[in-house]
Short mmCIF file of C-alpha atoms in Angstrom, two decimals:
data_model
loop_
_atom_site.label_atom_id
_atom_site.label_comp_id
_atom_site.label_asym_id
_atom_site.label_seq_id
_atom_site.Cartn_x
_atom_site.Cartn_y
_atom_site.Cartn_z
CA UNK A 1 -8.91 17.63 6.28
CA UNK A 2 -6.88 18.60 3.17
CA UNK A 3 -5.32 16.21 0.86
CA UNK A 4 -2.58 17.23 -1.23
CA UNK A 5 -0.65 15.23 -3.96
CA UNK A 6 2.88 15.99 -4.61
CA UNK A 7 4.46 15.03 -7.91
CA UNK A 8 8.29 14.88 -7.98
CA UNK A 9 10.80 14.94 -10.86
CA UNK A 10 12.70 11.59 -10.20
CA UNK A 11 15.86 13.04 -12.07
CA UNK A 12 16.11 16.07 -9.91
CA UNK A 13 14.23 14.95 -6.70
CA UNK A 14 12.27 18.26 -6.68
CA UNK A 15 8.44 18.69 -6.58
CA UNK A 16 7.11 19.87 -10.00
CA UNK A 17 3.68 20.45 -8.77
CA UNK A 18 1.17 20.27 -6.09
CA UNK A 19 -2.52 18.89 -6.69
CA UNK A 20 -4.96 20.15 -3.95
CA UNK A 21 -8.53 19.84 -3.57
CA UNK A 22 -8.47 16.06 -3.57
CA UNK A 23 -11.18 14.12 -1.43
CA UNK A 24 -10.80 14.58 2.25
CA UNK A 25 -9.29 11.54 3.90
CA UNK A 26 -8.09 10.14 0.45
CA UNK A 27 -5.59 7.38 1.66
CA UNK A 28 -4.30 5.88 -1.65
CA UNK A 29 -3.94 6.57 -5.21
CA UNK A 30 -2.73 4.82 -8.30
CA UNK A 31 -1.24 6.60 -11.51
CA UNK A 32 -2.14 5.18 -15.02
CA UNK A 33 0.86 3.55 -16.68
CA UNK A 34 1.32 6.91 -18.82
CA UNK A 35 1.07 8.99 -15.91
CA UNK A 36 -1.86 11.22 -17.45
CA UNK A 37 -4.45 10.18 -14.93
CA UNK A 38 -4.60 8.78 -11.28
CA UNK A 39 -7.41 7.31 -9.24
CA UNK A 40 -7.87 8.02 -5.44
CA UNK A 41 -9.56 6.03 -2.78
CA UNK A 42 -11.03 7.73 0.19
CA UNK A 43 -12.70 6.70 3.19
CA UNK A 44 -16.10 7.42 1.93
CA UNK A 45 -15.73 4.59 -0.36
CA UNK A 46 -15.43 6.61 -3.42
CA UNK A 47 -13.12 5.95 -6.21
CA UNK A 48 -12.51 9.17 -8.32
CA UNK A 49 -10.49 9.61 -11.56
CA UNK A 50 -8.25 12.79 -11.92
CA UNK A 51 -6.30 14.54 -14.77
CA UNK A 52 -2.51 14.60 -13.50
CA UNK A 53 -1.66 17.90 -15.26
CA UNK A 54 -4.34 20.20 -13.88
CA UNK A 55 -5.79 18.24 -11.01
CA UNK A 56 -9.33 18.27 -12.55
CA UNK A 57 -11.81 15.63 -11.76
CA UNK A 58 -12.78 13.37 -14.82
CA UNK A 59 -15.13 10.80 -13.19
CA UNK A 60 -16.21 9.48 -9.69
CA UNK A 61 -17.54 6.04 -8.92
CA UNK A 62 -20.79 5.10 -6.87
CA UNK A 63 -19.91 4.57 -3.34
CA UNK A 64 -18.43 1.27 -2.32
CA UNK A 65 -16.85 0.10 0.89
CA UNK A 66 -13.79 1.79 2.02
CA UNK A 67 -10.72 -0.35 1.39
CA UNK A 68 -7.01 -0.42 1.88
CA UNK A 69 -5.48 -0.01 -1.62
CA UNK A 70 -6.28 0.50 -5.26
CA UNK A 71 -4.68 -0.65 -8.45
CA UNK A 72 -5.22 0.04 -12.09
CA UNK A 73 -4.61 -2.29 -14.97
CA UNK A 74 -1.62 -1.57 -17.59
CA UNK A 75 -4.31 -0.71 -20.33
CA UNK A 76 -5.96 1.84 -18.03
CA UNK A 77 -9.34 0.15 -18.43
CA UNK A 78 -9.85 -1.30 -15.14
CA UNK A 79 -9.39 -0.50 -11.42
CA UNK A 80 -9.43 -3.04 -8.58
CA UNK A 81 -9.35 -2.87 -4.78
CA UNK A 82 -10.37 -5.28 -1.91
CA UNK A 83 -13.86 -5.77 -0.51
CA UNK A 84 -14.69 -7.82 2.48
CA UNK A 85 -13.83 -11.40 1.65
CA UNK A 86 -12.25 -10.68 -1.81
CA UNK A 87 -11.63 -8.32 -4.70
CA UNK A 88 -13.76 -5.79 -6.74
CA UNK A 89 -13.03 -4.85 -10.27
CA UNK A 90 -14.68 -1.91 -11.88
CA UNK A 91 -14.62 -0.09 -15.16
CA UNK A 92 -12.03 2.94 -15.08
CA UNK A 93 -14.10 5.06 -17.16
CA UNK A 94 -17.25 5.15 -15.47
CA UNK A 95 -16.88 3.24 -12.05
CA UNK A 96 -19.39 0.48 -13.05
CA UNK A 97 -18.67 -3.12 -11.67
CA UNK A 98 -17.03 -5.58 -13.98
CA UNK A 99 -16.67 -8.47 -11.56
CA UNK A 100 -16.11 -9.48 -7.80
CA UNK A 101 -15.33 -12.57 -6.09
CA UNK A 102 -15.16 -13.52 -2.44
CA UNK A 103 -12.70 -16.36 -1.71
CA UNK A 104 -11.81 -15.03 1.89
CA UNK A 105 -14.74 -15.29 3.76
CA UNK A 106 -13.06 -14.63 7.04
CA UNK A 107 -11.31 -11.51 5.67
CA UNK A 108 -12.50 -7.77 5.73
CA UNK A 109 -11.26 -5.42 3.17
CA UNK A 110 -8.34 -4.23 5.51
CA UNK A 111 -6.73 -7.44 5.39
CA UNK A 112 -6.37 -7.87 1.78
CA UNK A 113 -4.16 -6.15 -0.88
CA UNK A 114 -4.92 -6.10 -4.55
CA UNK A 115 -2.59 -5.47 -7.54
CA UNK A 116 -2.58 -6.22 -11.37
CA UNK A 117 -0.30 -8.73 -13.03
CA UNK A 118 -0.97 -7.84 -16.78
CA UNK A 119 -4.63 -6.71 -17.88
CA UNK A 120 -6.52 -9.93 -17.21
CA UNK A 121 -4.88 -11.11 -13.86
CA UNK A 122 -5.28 -9.87 -10.33
CA UNK A 123 -3.24 -10.93 -7.29
CA UNK A 124 -4.85 -10.85 -4.05
CA UNK A 125 -2.76 -10.77 -0.74
CA UNK A 126 -4.58 -12.05 2.42
CA UNK A 127 -3.53 -12.40 5.88
CA UNK A 128 -5.38 -13.59 8.98
CA UNK A 129 -4.39 -14.99 12.48
CA UNK A 130 -3.87 -18.31 10.71
CA UNK A 131 -2.31 -17.70 7.41
CA UNK A 132 -0.64 -15.26 4.99
CA UNK A 133 -0.76 -15.75 1.40
CA UNK A 134 -0.77 -14.11 -2.30
CA UNK A 135 -3.05 -15.69 -5.01
CA UNK A 136 -3.39 -14.72 -8.58
CA UNK A 137 -6.52 -14.88 -10.42
CA UNK A 138 -7.90 -15.05 -14.01
CA UNK A 139 -10.33 -12.02 -14.33
CA UNK A 140 -12.51 -13.75 -16.93
CA UNK A 141 -13.08 -16.98 -15.18
CA UNK A 142 -12.20 -15.71 -11.47
CA UNK A 143 -10.46 -19.07 -11.08
CA UNK A 144 -6.92 -19.16 -9.15
CA UNK A 145 -3.76 -19.38 -11.12
CA UNK A 146 -1.10 -19.95 -8.53
CA UNK A 147 -0.91 -19.66 -4.74
CA UNK A 148 2.34 -18.07 -2.99
CA UNK A 149 2.20 -19.01 0.67
CA UNK A 150 3.58 -16.51 3.21
CA UNK A 151 3.79 -13.55 0.88
CA UNK A 152 1.91 -10.20 1.18
CA UNK A 153 1.38 -6.93 -0.58
CA UNK A 154 2.86 -7.95 -3.98
CA UNK A 155 3.29 -5.82 -6.90
CA UNK A 156 4.19 -6.42 -10.39
CA UNK A 157 5.88 -4.84 -13.40
CA UNK A 158 3.75 -3.61 -16.46
CA UNK A 159 3.66 -7.00 -18.29
CA UNK A 160 3.10 -8.91 -15.09
CA UNK A 161 5.87 -11.34 -15.71
CA UNK A 162 7.97 -10.17 -12.59
CA UNK A 163 6.50 -9.96 -9.02
CA UNK A 164 7.89 -8.44 -5.86
CA UNK A 165 6.54 -9.22 -2.60
CA UNK A 166 7.37 -8.63 1.17
CA UNK A 167 7.88 -11.81 3.35
CA UNK A 168 8.84 -10.69 7.01
CA UNK A 169 11.86 -8.55 6.77
CA UNK A 170 12.76 -9.56 3.26
CA UNK A 171 11.78 -8.61 -0.30
CA UNK A 172 11.48 -11.55 -2.95
CA UNK A 173 11.25 -11.09 -6.73
CA UNK A 174 9.39 -13.98 -8.61
CA UNK A 175 9.01 -14.82 -12.19
CA UNK A 176 5.11 -15.24 -12.34
CA UNK A 177 4.94 -17.92 -15.10
CA UNK A 178 7.00 -20.43 -13.19
CA UNK A 179 6.71 -19.24 -9.54
CA UNK A 180 10.57 -19.42 -9.51
CA UNK A 181 12.36 -17.01 -7.00
CA UNK A 182 14.59 -14.65 -8.90
CA UNK A 183 16.21 -12.86 -6.08
CA UNK A 184 15.80 -12.33 -2.22
CA UNK A 185 17.25 -9.34 -0.35
CA UNK A 186 16.98 -8.27 3.39
CA UNK A 187 15.52 -4.79 4.25
CA UNK A 188 14.63 -4.46 7.86
CA UNK A 189 11.38 -2.71 8.65
CA UNK A 190 8.32 -2.81 10.83
CA UNK A 191 5.86 -4.88 8.78
CA UNK A 192 2.99 -3.05 10.60
CA UNK A 193 4.27 0.28 9.46
CA UNK A 194 1.96 1.48 6.63
CA UNK A 195 4.88 4.02 5.46
CA UNK A 196 6.74 0.99 3.96
CA UNK A 197 6.46 0.85 0.24
CA UNK A 198 8.41 -0.98 -2.62
CA UNK A 199 7.88 -1.39 -6.49
CA UNK A 200 9.39 -2.92 -9.56
CA UNK A 201 10.29 -1.36 -12.74
CA UNK A 202 8.26 -1.94 -16.08
CA UNK A 203 11.11 -4.16 -17.46
CA UNK A 204 11.59 -5.95 -14.28
CA UNK A 205 15.18 -4.75 -13.99
CA UNK A 206 14.99 -2.50 -10.92
CA UNK A 207 13.29 -2.46 -7.79
CA UNK A 208 12.90 0.55 -5.16
CA UNK A 209 11.67 0.48 -1.61
CA UNK A 210 11.47 3.03 1.23
CA UNK A 211 10.33 3.16 4.85
CA UNK A 212 8.39 5.74 6.93
CA UNK A 213 10.74 8.60 8.24
CA UNK A 214 13.64 6.87 6.30
CA UNK A 215 14.91 6.80 2.61
#
């Protein structure tokens, strides 16, 4: 297996460079906000940090359980990813554990999704046969801040005040301070298709989304 990361210029739509020699079976990555570094998560459970300009490896964490996704805090200091029953947060510089909590005992790591809402808040999306929800947590106290029923895979702008989530065939934007819905729009897709992605811009003004084999 060979993993290659293609970096595109969003103005021209052209590939600027290819980064090869990434971990075999790496299945998720996250860029730092300034784009200078990125993390990869692979099936061997390793979290690795890379230099974007030349693809050189900076550091690698110790082996953790394989997970579904990875997120990096806006200040580049923390990375988070699901673990069985909850979420694990590690130091971005050396991969050492900062905190972990497991409020979803019935869940394995593949049924969770983690993202940062600012530097001190993480959002954990969880689904099971009986429920689907997204919960935000304070990283210092590990206490839940707010629960959003029926939402999954939520992402945030860089300040964490705007959240975008999938709900069935819809995308919804929220004000995270109040929990108020800002906008809802329909984008048909297959919720089980892992090629579907969406994001919100740093200032919360724009959203982007795509689906596998589409646009």
